[in-house]
Each structure stands twice: as C-alpha cells, then as structure tokens.
Amino acid sequence: MSDNVLPFADITGIDRATDEPALMVDVEGFEGPLDLLLMLARQQKVDLAKISILALADQFLAFIEAARKLRLELAADYLVMAAWLAYLKSRLLLPDLNAPEGQSAEDLATALAYRLKRLEAFREVAGKLLALPQLSREIFHRGNPEAIAEIKHPLWTATLYDLLSAYALQRQKKALGNVRVPQRTVWSLAEARAALEKLIGAAVDWTCLDEYLIAYVVEPAHAATVMASSFAATLEMVREGVLDMHQHTAFAPIYVRKHTDSVAAKSKGAPAPGAKND
Amino acid sequence: MARAAERRLIAPDTEPEGRPEELRLLEALLFASAEPLDEKTLAHRLPAGVDVADALKRLQVEYATRGVNLVRVAGKWTFRTASDLAWLMTHEAVQPRKLSRAGIETLAVIAYHQPVTRMEIEEVRGVMMSRGTIDVLLETGWIRPRGRRKAPGRPITYGTTETFLSHFGLESLNDLPGLDELKGSGLLDARLPAGFTVPVPSDDPALRDDEDPLEPGDLDFGLAPPPERVEKG
Amino acid sequence: MARAAERRLIAPDTEPEGRPEELRLLEALLFASAEPLDEKTLAHRLPAGVDVADALKRLQVEYATRGVNLVRVAGKWTFRTASDLAWLMTHEAVQPRKLSRAGIETLAVIAYHQPVTRMEIEEVRGVMMSRGTIDVLLETGWIRPRGRRKAPGRPITYGTTETFLSHFGLESLNDLPGLDELKGSGLLDARLPAGFTVPVPSDDPALRDDEDPLEPGDLDFGLAPPPERVEKG
C-alpha cells in the first residue's frame, strides 16, 4: 500500500498481502489503516485515551472520500476500516436501543482507542529496542577467537538387534542365493603384462607362450581368463616393440621372445610384428 | 571460597600475584570464545570447587572500567567492548541489514508479545503482513517459529532467539526496554480491559499450554531458519 | 607522556579510575580486531598524541599475570591465552559413533564364528573386507586377536571380549540366539536350506587345538601394522 514511499522498505519488507492487487494509492507512507488513524489521532493533539473517536472516524472517512474522488484505488483494508468506522459512527450517533447484545458503541470506541494506544506503544518500544547498542555495530565480541581444540573420543554404539539382524541377513543372503555367480578371477591386462615382462626379460630365445602362462594358472578354471589377458598384453607389447611373437599355423602354439635390435636385424622377416602370420 | 571472598575484601587489584587462579582461567576461557558461555559450561571446564558465579561477578567488577567488559547476555557470559567506545570501533562495525519499518515493528511485537501468531501481529499493527516480513526476520536469526497455537487453523507461534538477546546485549527478555511501562499500561494484554494477570513475554523454550510442538515440515519454508539456528524447543 | 609514566610508577592497578583512557581504547581495539595490529595501525586509530608504544608496554605489563596476555607476534600486537593455560583450551568430548554396516556385519560374524580368521570372515560374508574394518572393531574394544591359526600363513584368529558382552547386555556368548531363536524372531527366513547351521559360539579364552598363542609383536598394533595386514604373511 505504501511501499513506494517508504525509504527503507526493501522489496521483501513490503507489507502487502500477496493476494492484494498491486499498489494503488499513495497513502503517504502509512503502514495500513490503523497507522493512518494513529496519525489522524495525533493531529487531535490530545491523549489517545481522550480521543474523540467520532471526530477520528470523520477524518478517516473524509480521507477515504478524497481518495475516491481522485479515483485512486485503495487497499482493501482501508476500505474495511472505513466501513467499520462508518458503522461505529452511526452507532455512536444513533444509539439503538434495540442494538444486538454484546459490545456497545462505546465499547467499540474504547477498543479502537486501545488499539491505537497499543500500536503507538509498540512503535515506541521498537524504537527503543533498535536504539540499543547492537553487536557488531556499537559493541564487539572477540575478533579473533581462539579455537578450543576438540579432542573427540569416539564412543561406539550398536545394538544387539543391529548385530543379530546383520548376522541373520548375511547368512541368509548367502544360503538363499541360489543363483550365485561366483566371483571370477580375472587377470587384468596390467597384471598379465607385468608377469610377462618379468619372464621375457629372462628369455631371449623363442618360447611358447603357453609355457609362460601355465605357470600362472593355479586352477584350471582360470586358464581361459589368463590366456586371454596375457594374449592381449602380448599383442600390446609387440606393438610397443618390446616383444616379438610367432605362430606357425592357426591354433598352433604361439612363440614369443624379447625384442632386441640385434635379433630383429638378424632374423629379419621371420615374425612380423603384431601378427599371427607365417 | 571463604578465602577468596576475604581476599576480595582486602584489595582486588593491588596484588596481581594474589589474584585467584580461577579468575585467570575464566578470563582465558571467556576471551578465547566469541560466543557467550553459560555458567554450567564454565564450571565444567574449571577445577572442581570453584564458585563460578562468584568468580564471574568479581571478574565483571574488575573489567567494568576497562575497554572490554564482561557482560551477561541471554543468561550467558561474554567479553564485549565497552559500549561507550563505539566511536573507536567504526573500522570493525559492519553495516547491519536495514530492517523495514514493517520488519522493525513486527520484531517488536514478537519480542514483547511472544509467543505470538501472525494474526496477532497483524492485529496489533492493524495491517496484513507479507510473508517477506517474517522471512527477513527469520533470516536475521532473531526470531524462530516455536510451536503451533492450539486454535483453529493451528497457526504457528513465533518467539525470539538467544541470538536476539545476544545481538541486543540483553540478559533476558525482562531487560527489554520499556517493558515495564508496556506491562503497566496493560497494553500487552490482547483482551480488553487489561486483565487481572499481566501477560509477560516469554522465550522459555518450553511450550505454553496453548501451544503444540512444530511438525517436521513446519521449518521447511523458503528462506526459513536453517535447523541449527532453531534452538531446541 | 610524563604523566602517564609517573602514574605507572605509583601504582598501576590501585586506581582503576585513574587508568589512562588510551589503555581502554587499546584494549578494545586489540580485543575486537580479527588479526594482530601493528603500532602504526593502532596509532592511526587512536587519538593523536597517544604514545602507542608506551601504552602497549603498560598494557602488556597489566595483562602479564592474567589469563590473557598481550603478546607481540611478527611485530604486531594481539591478545592471546596465557601459554600455561593451553590445557584449558582443549576440550575432550565423547562422541557417540555408529558402527558402519560392514563393521556390524563383521562383528556379527566374529561373534558367532569365533575364533575366526579374516579369510573365514570374508568367506561367511561373501565379500572382501576393507582394511579399516578390523581396525575399527579393535578400537571399539569389542574384539581381540586371540591367537594364530595353525595353518599356512598362520593367520590371526579373532574373538569377542568381555566389553562386547557388557555393551550388548549379554551375560555370556551362550545368550546369543541360536538357529531356532533367530528363526522364531523372524530374523532368519524359515525356508532356509537343510543343513543350514548357526554355530554355537564360544569365547573361551583357552586356545583351541588349532590355535597357537600370539607372538609378542602381535599386540603392538597401536598405529603400527594393522593385524590383518600381518595376516597375509
């Protein structure tokens, strides 16, 4: 309602219900109808307790009328307040003997005066509160606090239930897992290669690859993987010129030897690098 | 302890060597920490048998005239620069976030009227409140949602935090400026006329009879308080 | 300057009111600063005419016997906790920590299958064990290396301790539920294959026939080689 004139209201601090239409009238920086009423009351320059509610209602209604003549759209709560004050005024002026039970017009007027007084009182204490010396503004704490070294002693916790369920779950998982794929022992290329390099380093003459490999095949089940990995490693090493390899015919044993320049020079044309030819 | 009291009577400052060791220990602990420490924590860290409350009072007297004072905020103890030296400390001063007028008033209503619901704040201020106002205050860490009022709609109740007391250098809510006048005038009572019991603001984390605890989701709104800022309640 | 020096000679502490204002100012500046300040900076912040060097020295003397001292670090001044109070600046805290899933599973296997080697644990669990798992369990005090299996590699055998029993509220290992009880409580599936057994555990400290005593070096696992690493030998 009055956001555009509040110098210190930032966007998030604007008081407006989200469902209200955007701002309509410049009510001169008032924080709502009660605030406007308070200002009008202040203009009467009397104790709020002795304020003439009737006069106040007139002033407020006049203000609203003026705004309407200017075709200014007023926030809903101003209009609600205006309606309420018009009602209050009529009851104050024409005491209705058949008025409904409950609060009299005087009670309503007193209630309004009370609300004005309360708003003013909160304004005042808000000012006092903000005037207090504030931390990091007027007073300061230690700028360079010294850390208190925390020595943590872990206290391990676990419950018997944790323990038992962990046990049962593990055992059960294993016992019931009828389609268990046993973990395959797979040689990595690097492993095979390292093993080969170690061996080839010792053998200068043509040697059968199978011979090398068999030494590593602890279990027959591992023969295939070891063979595959080692062969791949061998090809890699041939490509790098570390090794020469040689196979007479398809499915024949594969021979390898350490590649040296002298050997390569002598046996030129024998095993072509990187191929299972000859 | 009797000995210490006696010593104090003789001369607090003339014999620095005779100064009880506990004052040194307290000094060290309180100087080291940027955060206020409560007496229980201090007692825990000091040798058994030290009258912490008494030692703190002595230390407070010793430092009363210094550039650094021992003060009590939110029931805890901390050293802070003397408030009359604000002019000197401009270099350290940080520009605090400027609260809007709505924010300031809302903070005051929460501080003096807590625990209080949004509707009650609106009632006092006579204006609908945008969500942003509460969000900004939550962001400062000065207020927290503390429960839900046992009333139709179960609105959230708000109260102030320890950070609030610490920021404004208040020992407790009783030190709120102008609180007595406000109480005396009956303006803290929402009902008319001023009731027999004078309501007082309370930031006691214990919920009141008309409050329910917050539910898990209650703290998940937008900018709202990071959990660690929400005091245990 | 002369006046200040004179005053110091008389009695530095007996007249707190007579304490020169510059000491208060220095106190506040040094206290609030996030880093040590050099004399030039201090002089710049203090009113003109203050002999900063002299004031700092006086302040240093004043604080020399206190729990906080004014010290000079790399030519700059700062307050620091007295060095003899370093002990006060450590805080020993007990921190409850939950055992990891791997930890609790390994512990369970040790409890039921003890005395058991690392390899046997891995076999029951069907997974390789990370190096730290046994370390953590040893740290809990719930398991202990009890001997070495008479087998190739002489692996260490593990068993549970009395601490284990007391933590889990067991009077003896016999209180660990057996197959039927585990089934009855629903922890074990009733459809387990025939021949599925749960061992009857025993933490009898007497070594079994297939165990050798530990050797002197085996228990030196402070920071030293974790036992399971030794086991590979």
JSON list of C-alpha atoms in Angstrom, two decimals, chain B residues 59-218:
[
{"chain": "B", "resi": 59, "resn": "LEU", "atom": "CA", "xyz": [35.74, -10.58, 37.06]},
{"chain": "B", "resi": 60, "resn": "GLN", "atom": "CA", "xyz": [32.84, -8.41, 35.96]},
{"chain": "B", "resi": 61, "resn": "VAL", "atom": "CA", "xyz": [33.77, -5.80, 38.56]},
{"chain": "B", "resi": 62, "resn": "GLU", "atom": "CA", "xyz": [37.42, -5.93, 37.54]},
{"chain": "B", "resi": 63, "resn": "TYR", "atom": "CA", "xyz": [36.58, -5.30, 33.92]},
{"chain": "B", "resi": 64, "resn": "ALA", "atom": "CA", "xyz": [33.79, -2.80, 34.48]},
{"chain": "B", "resi": 65, "resn": "THR", "atom": "CA", "xyz": [36.03, 0.20, 33.88]},
{"chain": "B", "resi": 66, "resn": "ARG", "atom": "CA", "xyz": [38.09, -1.33, 31.11]},
{"chain": "B", "resi": 67, "resn": "GLY", "atom": "CA", "xyz": [37.77, -1.09, 27.37]},
{"chain": "B", "resi": 68, "resn": "VAL", "atom": "CA", "xyz": [36.46, -4.61, 27.37]},
{"chain": "B", "resi": 69, "resn": "ASN", "atom": "CA", "xyz": [33.62, -5.52, 29.74]},
{"chain": "B", "resi": 70, "resn": "LEU", "atom": "CA", "xyz": [32.33, -8.80, 30.98]},
{"chain": "B", "resi": 71, "resn": "VAL", "atom": "CA", "xyz": [28.64, -8.87, 30.23]},
{"chain": "B", "resi": 72, "resn": "ARG", "atom": "CA", "xyz": [25.83, -11.30, 30.60]},
{"chain": "B", "resi": 73, "resn": "VAL", "atom": "CA", "xyz": [23.64, -11.90, 27.58]},
{"chain": "B", "resi": 74, "resn": "ALA", "atom": "CA", "xyz": [20.87, -14.44, 27.30]},
{"chain": "B", "resi": 75, "resn": "GLY", "atom": "CA", "xyz": [21.98, -15.77, 30.66]},
{"chain": "B", "resi": 76, "resn": "LYS", "atom": "CA", "xyz": [25.50, -16.45, 29.36]},
{"chain": "B", "resi": 77, "resn": "TRP", "atom": "CA", "xyz": [28.77, -14.64, 29.87]},
{"chain": "B", "resi": 78, "resn": "THR", "atom": "CA", "xyz": [30.97, -12.98, 27.31]},
{"chain": "B", "resi": 79, "resn": "PHE", "atom": "CA", "xyz": [33.51, -10.22, 26.92]},
{"chain": "B", "resi": 80, "resn": "ARG", "atom": "CA", "xyz": [32.45, -7.31, 24.75]},
{"chain": "B", "resi": 81, "resn": "THR", "atom": "CA", "xyz": [33.94, -3.93, 24.01]},
{"chain": "B", "resi": 82, "resn": "ALA", "atom": "CA", "xyz": [32.62, -1.14, 26.21]},
{"chain": "B", "resi": 83, "resn": "SER", "atom": "CA", "xyz": [29.58, 0.46, 24.62]},
{"chain": "B", "resi": 84, "resn": "ASP", "atom": "CA", "xyz": [30.98, 3.97, 25.03]},
{"chain": "B", "resi": 85, "resn": "LEU", "atom": "CA", "xyz": [33.76, 3.11, 22.63]},
{"chain": "B", "resi": 86, "resn": "ALA", "atom": "CA", "xyz": [31.53, 2.65, 19.60]},
{"chain": "B", "resi": 87, "resn": "TRP", "atom": "CA", "xyz": [33.15, 5.73, 18.05]},
{"chain": "B", "resi": 88, "resn": "LEU", "atom": "CA", "xyz": [36.50, 3.99, 18.13]},
{"chain": "B", "resi": 89, "resn": "MET", "atom": "CA", "xyz": [35.27, 0.80, 16.55]},
{"chain": "B", "resi": 90, "resn": "THR", "atom": "CA", "xyz": [33.96, 2.15, 13.29]},
{"chain": "B", "resi": 91, "resn": "HIS", "atom": "CA", "xyz": [36.53, 0.07, 11.48]},
{"chain": "B", "resi": 92, "resn": "GLU", "atom": "CA", "xyz": [35.11, -3.14, 12.89]},
{"chain": "B", "resi": 93, "resn": "ALA", "atom": "CA", "xyz": [31.48, -2.11, 12.53]},
{"chain": "B", "resi": 94, "resn": "VAL", "atom": "CA", "xyz": [29.50, -3.96, 9.94]},
{"chain": "B", "resi": 95, "resn": "GLN", "atom": "CA", "xyz": [26.54, -2.27, 8.40]},
{"chain": "B", "resi": 96, "resn": "PRO", "atom": "CA", "xyz": [23.65, -4.27, 9.75]},
{"chain": "B", "resi": 97, "resn": "ARG", "atom": "CA", "xyz": [20.87, -5.22, 7.44]},
{"chain": "B", "resi": 98, "resn": "LYS", "atom": "CA", "xyz": [18.40, -2.38, 7.44]},
{"chain": "B", "resi": 99, "resn": "LEU", "atom": "CA", "xyz": [15.05, -3.63, 8.53]},
{"chain": "B", "resi": 100, "resn": "SER", "atom": "CA", "xyz": [11.98, -2.07, 7.00]},
{"chain": "B", "resi": 101, "resn": "ARG", "atom": "CA", "xyz": [9.60, -0.27, 9.27]},
{"chain": "B", "resi": 102, "resn": "ALA", "atom": "CA", "xyz": [7.31, -3.25, 9.00]},
{"chain": "B", "resi": 103, "resn": "GLY", "atom": "CA", "xyz": [10.18, -5.50, 10.00]},
{"chain": "B", "resi": 104, "resn": "ILE", "atom": "CA", "xyz": [11.13, -3.39, 12.99]},
{"chain": "B", "resi": 105, "resn": "GLU", "atom": "CA", "xyz": [7.57, -3.22, 14.25]},
{"chain": "B", "resi": 106, "resn": "THR", "atom": "CA", "xyz": [6.98, -6.89, 13.69]},
{"chain": "B", "resi": 107, "resn": "LEU", "atom": "CA", "xyz": [10.15, -7.70, 15.60]},
{"chain": "B", "resi": 108, "resn": "ALA", "atom": "CA", "xyz": [8.99, -5.52, 18.47]},
{"chain": "B", "resi": 109, "resn": "VAL", "atom": "CA", "xyz": [5.58, -7.15, 18.58]},
{"chain": "B", "resi": 110, "resn": "ILE", "atom": "CA", "xyz": [7.18, -10.60, 18.58]},
{"chain": "B", "resi": 111, "resn": "ALA", "atom": "CA", "xyz": [9.71, -9.63, 21.24]},
{"chain": "B", "resi": 112, "resn": "TYR", "atom": "CA", "xyz": [7.24, -8.04, 23.63]},
{"chain": "B", "resi": 113, "resn": "HIS", "atom": "CA", "xyz": [4.28, -10.25, 22.89]},
{"chain": "B", "resi": 114, "resn": "GLN", "atom": "CA", "xyz": [5.79, -13.68, 22.39]},
{"chain": "B", "resi": 115, "resn": "PRO", "atom": "CA", "xyz": [4.69, -16.34, 21.81]},
{"chain": "B", "resi": 116, "resn": "VAL", "atom": "CA", "xyz": [2.60, -14.67, 19.16]},
{"chain": "B", "resi": 117, "resn": "THR", "atom": "CA", "xyz": [0.94, -15.72, 15.93]},
{"chain": "B", "resi": 118, "resn": "ARG", "atom": "CA", "xyz": [0.97, -13.93, 12.63]},
{"chain": "B", "resi": 119, "resn": "MET", "atom": "CA", "xyz": [-2.66, -12.96, 13.07]},
{"chain": "B", "resi": 120, "resn": "GLU", "atom": "CA", "xyz": [-1.96, -11.44, 16.45]},
{"chain": "B", "resi": 121, "resn": "ILE", "atom": "CA", "xyz": [0.90, -9.42, 14.98]},
{"chain": "B", "resi": 122, "resn": "GLU", "atom": "CA", "xyz": [-1.41, -8.20, 12.27]},
{"chain": "B", "resi": 123, "resn": "GLU", "atom": "CA", "xyz": [-3.99, -7.34, 14.88]},
{"chain": "B", "resi": 124, "resn": "VAL", "atom": "CA", "xyz": [-1.56, -5.15, 16.78]},
{"chain": "B", "resi": 125, "resn": "ARG", "atom": "CA", "xyz": [-0.19, -3.47, 13.70]},
{"chain": "B", "resi": 126, "resn": "GLY", "atom": "CA", "xyz": [-3.56, -3.16, 12.01]},
{"chain": "B", "resi": 127, "resn": "VAL", "atom": "CA", "xyz": [-2.18, -4.32, 8.73]},
{"chain": "B", "resi": 128, "resn": "MET", "atom": "CA", "xyz": [-1.80, -7.54, 6.83]},
{"chain": "B", "resi": 129, "resn": "MET", "atom": "CA", "xyz": [1.71, -8.81, 6.82]},
{"chain": "B", "resi": 130, "resn": "SER", "atom": "CA", "xyz": [3.55, -10.04, 3.79]},
{"chain": "B", "resi": 131, "resn": "ARG", "atom": "CA", "xyz": [5.35, -13.32, 4.10]},
{"chain": "B", "resi": 132, "resn": "GLY", "atom": "CA", "xyz": [8.56, -11.48, 3.34]},
{"chain": "B", "resi": 133, "resn": "THR", "atom": "CA", "xyz": [8.49, -9.63, 6.62]},
{"chain": "B", "resi": 134, "resn": "ILE", "atom": "CA", "xyz": [8.67, -12.80, 8.67]},
{"chain": "B", "resi": 135, "resn": "ASP", "atom": "CA", "xyz": [11.20, -14.31, 6.28]},
{"chain": "B", "resi": 136, "resn": "VAL", "atom": "CA", "xyz": [13.56, -11.41, 6.68]},
{"chain": "B", "resi": 137, "resn": "LEU", "atom": "CA", "xyz": [13.31, -11.66, 10.45]},
{"chain": "B", "resi": 138, "resn": "LEU", "atom": "CA", "xyz": [13.87, -15.41, 10.33]},
{"chain": "B", "resi": 139, "resn": "GLU", "atom": "CA", "xyz": [16.93, -14.74, 8.25]},
{"chain": "B", "resi": 140, "resn": "THR", "atom": "CA", "xyz": [18.40, -12.48, 10.89]},
{"chain": "B", "resi": 141, "resn": "GLY", "atom": "CA", "xyz": [18.18, -15.39, 13.28]},
{"chain": "B", "resi": 142, "resn": "TRP", "atom": "CA", "xyz": [16.43, -13.19, 15.81]},
{"chain": "B", "resi": 143, "resn": "ILE", "atom": "CA", "xyz": [13.09, -14.93, 15.69]},
{"chain": "B", "resi": 144, "resn": "ARG", "atom": "CA", "xyz": [12.05, -18.53, 15.35]},
{"chain": "B", "resi": 145, "resn": "PRO", "atom": "CA", "xyz": [8.84, -20.43, 14.90]},
{"chain": "B", "resi": 146, "resn": "ARG", "atom": "CA", "xyz": [8.35, -22.11, 18.23]},
{"chain": "B", "resi": 147, "resn": "GLY", "atom": "CA", "xyz": [5.10, -24.02, 18.04]},
{"chain": "B", "resi": 148, "resn": "ARG", "atom": "CA", "xyz": [1.55, -24.01, 16.86]},
{"chain": "B", "resi": 149, "resn": "ARG", "atom": "CA", "xyz": [-1.25, -22.36, 18.72]},
{"chain": "B", "resi": 150, "resn": "LYS", "atom": "CA", "xyz": [-3.96, -24.74, 19.81]},
{"chain": "B", "resi": 151, "resn": "ALA", "atom": "CA", "xyz": [-6.60, -22.82, 17.91]},
{"chain": "B", "resi": 152, "resn": "PRO", "atom": "CA", "xyz": [-8.50, -23.15, 14.66]},
{"chain": "B", "resi": 153, "resn": "GLY", "atom": "CA", "xyz": [-6.03, -23.25, 11.82]},
{"chain": "B", "resi": 154, "resn": "ARG", "atom": "CA", "xyz": [-3.26, -24.15, 14.29]},
{"chain": "B", "resi": 155, "resn": "PRO", "atom": "CA", "xyz": [-1.23, -21.03, 13.42]},
{"chain": "B", "resi": 156, "resn": "ILE", "atom": "CA", "xyz": [2.50, -21.01, 14.02]},
{"chain": "B", "resi": 157, "resn": "THR", "atom": "CA", "xyz": [3.66, -19.11, 17.10]},
{"chain": "B", "resi": 158, "resn": "TYR", "atom": "CA", "xyz": [6.81, -17.03, 16.91]},
{"chain": "B", "resi": 159, "resn": "GLY", "atom": "CA", "xyz": [9.31, -16.07, 19.57]},
{"chain": "B", "resi": 160, "resn": "THR", "atom": "CA", "xyz": [12.77, -14.58, 19.81]},
{"chain": "B", "resi": 161, "resn": "THR", "atom": "CA", "xyz": [16.02, -16.50, 19.95]},
{"chain": "B", "resi": 162, "resn": "GLU", "atom": "CA", "xyz": [19.17, -16.36, 22.01]},
{"chain": "B", "resi": 163, "resn": "THR", "atom": "CA", "xyz": [20.79, -14.65, 19.07]},
{"chain": "B", "resi": 164, "resn": "PHE", "atom": "CA", "xyz": [18.29, -11.86, 19.51]},
{"chain": "B", "resi": 165, "resn": "LEU", "atom": "CA", "xyz": [19.23, -11.37, 23.15]},
{"chain": "B", "resi": 166, "resn": "SER", "atom": "CA", "xyz": [22.91, -11.61, 22.30]},
{"chain": "B", "resi": 167, "resn": "HIS", "atom": "CA", "xyz": [22.63, -9.13, 19.46]},
{"chain": "B", "resi": 168, "resn": "PHE", "atom": "CA", "xyz": [20.90, -6.52, 21.57]},
{"chain": "B", "resi": 169, "resn": "GLY", "atom": "CA", "xyz": [23.01, -7.26, 24.64]},
{"chain": "B", "resi": 170, "resn": "LEU", "atom": "CA", "xyz": [20.06, -8.32, 26.75]},
{"chain": "B", "resi": 171, "resn": "GLU", "atom": "CA", "xyz": [20.43, -10.65, 29.67]},
{"chain": "B", "resi": 172, "resn": "SER", "atom": "CA", "xyz": [16.83, -11.78, 29.32]},
{"chain": "B", "resi": 173, "resn": "LEU", "atom": "CA", "xyz": [13.52, -10.60, 27.95]},
{"chain": "B", "resi": 174, "resn": "ASN", "atom": "CA", "xyz": [12.94, -8.77, 31.22]},
{"chain": "B", "resi": 175, "resn": "ASP", "atom": "CA", "xyz": [15.58, -6.32, 30.08]},
{"chain": "B", "resi": 176, "resn": "LEU", "atom": "CA", "xyz": [13.62, -5.29, 27.00]},
{"chain": "B", "resi": 177, "resn": "PRO", "atom": "CA", "xyz": [13.50, -1.51, 27.05]},
{"chain": "B", "resi": 178, "resn": "GLY", "atom": "CA", "xyz": [10.15, -0.06, 28.03]},
{"chain": "B", "resi": 179, "resn": "LEU", "atom": "CA", "xyz": [8.79, -3.45, 29.01]},
{"chain": "B", "resi": 180, "resn": "ASP", "atom": "CA", "xyz": [7.63, -2.29, 32.42]},
{"chain": "B", "resi": 181, "resn": "GLU", "atom": "CA", "xyz": [5.69, 0.66, 31.02]},
{"chain": "B", "resi": 182, "resn": "LEU", "atom": "CA", "xyz": [4.14, -1.57, 28.46]},
{"chain": "B", "resi": 183, "resn": "LYS", "atom": "CA", "xyz": [3.17, -4.05, 31.11]},
{"chain": "B", "resi": 184, "resn": "GLY", "atom": "CA", "xyz": [1.92, -1.35, 33.43]},
{"chain": "B", "resi": 185, "resn": "SER", "atom": "CA", "xyz": [-0.35, 0.16, 30.83]},
{"chain": "B", "resi": 186, "resn": "GLY", "atom": "CA", "xyz": [-2.00, -3.18, 30.20]},
{"chain": "B", "resi": 187, "resn": "LEU", "atom": "CA", "xyz": [-1.15, -2.90, 26.54]},
{"chain": "B", "resi": 188, "resn": "LEU", "atom": "CA", "xyz": [0.39, -6.34, 26.43]},
{"chain": "B", "resi": 189, "resn": "ASP", "atom": "CA", "xyz": [-2.95, -7.85, 27.14]},
{"chain": "B", "resi": 190, "resn": "ALA", "atom": "CA", "xyz": [-4.77, -8.65, 23.98]},
{"chain": "B", "resi": 191, "resn": "ARG", "atom": "CA", "xyz": [-8.10, -8.57, 25.75]},
{"chain": "B", "resi": 192, "resn": "LEU", "atom": "CA", "xyz": [-9.99, -5.59, 26.96]},
{"chain": "B", "resi": 193, "resn": "PRO", "atom": "CA", "xyz": [-9.87, -4.29, 29.56]},
{"chain": "B", "resi": 194, "resn": "ALA", "atom": "CA", "xyz": [-6.48, -5.12, 30.98]},
{"chain": "B", "resi": 195, "resn": "GLY", "atom": "CA", "xyz": [-6.87, -8.46, 32.65]},
{"chain": "B", "resi": 196, "resn": "PHE", "atom": "CA", "xyz": [-6.03, -9.45, 36.16]},
{"chain": "B", "resi": 197, "resn": "THR", "atom": "CA", "xyz": [-2.90, -11.23, 35.12]},
{"chain": "B", "resi": 198, "resn": "VAL", "atom": "CA", "xyz": [-0.33, -9.14, 33.38]},
{"chain": "B", "resi": 199, "resn": "PRO", "atom": "CA", "xyz": [0.99, -11.16, 30.47]},
{"chain": "B", "resi": 200, "resn": "VAL", "atom": "CA", "xyz": [4.73, -11.11, 30.09]},
{"chain": "B", "resi": 201, "resn": "PRO", "atom": "CA", "xyz": [6.71, -12.09, 27.07]},
{"chain": "B", "resi": 202, "resn": "SER", "atom": "CA", "xyz": [8.49, -15.38, 27.43]},
{"chain": "B", "resi": 203, "resn": "ASP", "atom": "CA", "xyz": [11.10, -17.06, 25.29]},
{"chain": "B", "resi": 204, "resn": "ASP", "atom": "CA", "xyz": [11.10, -20.09, 27.50]},
{"chain": "B", "resi": 205, "resn": "PRO", "atom": "CA", "xyz": [11.61, -22.89, 25.01]},
{"chain": "B", "resi": 206, "resn": "ALA", "atom": "CA", "xyz": [9.02, -24.90, 26.90]},
{"chain": "B", "resi": 207, "resn": "LEU", "atom": "CA", "xyz": [5.78, -24.60, 25.02]},
{"chain": "B", "resi": 208, "resn": "ARG", "atom": "CA", "xyz": [2.84, -22.97, 26.72]},
{"chain": "B", "resi": 209, "resn": "ASP", "atom": "CA", "xyz": [-0.38, -24.74, 27.44]},
{"chain": "B", "resi": 210, "resn": "ASP", "atom": "CA", "xyz": [-1.94, -23.29, 24.33]},
{"chain": "B", "resi": 211, "resn": "GLU", "atom": "CA", "xyz": [0.96, -24.32, 22.09]},
{"chain": "B", "resi": 212, "resn": "ASP", "atom": "CA", "xyz": [1.58, -27.55, 20.24]},
{"chain": "B", "resi": 213, "resn": "PRO", "atom": "CA", "xyz": [5.04, -28.52, 19.03]},
{"chain": "B", "resi": 214, "resn": "LEU", "atom": "CA", "xyz": [6.03, -27.73, 15.48]},
{"chain": "B", "resi": 215, "resn": "GLU", "atom": "CA", "xyz": [5.78, -30.51, 12.96]},
{"chain": "B", "resi": 216, "resn": "PRO", "atom": "CA", "xyz": [8.71, -31.59, 10.82]},
{"chain": "B", "resi": 217, "resn": "GLY", "atom": "CA", "xyz": [7.52, -29.78, 7.72]},
{"chain": "B", "resi": 218, "resn": "ASP", "atom": "CA", "xyz": [6.98, -26.50, 9.55]}
]
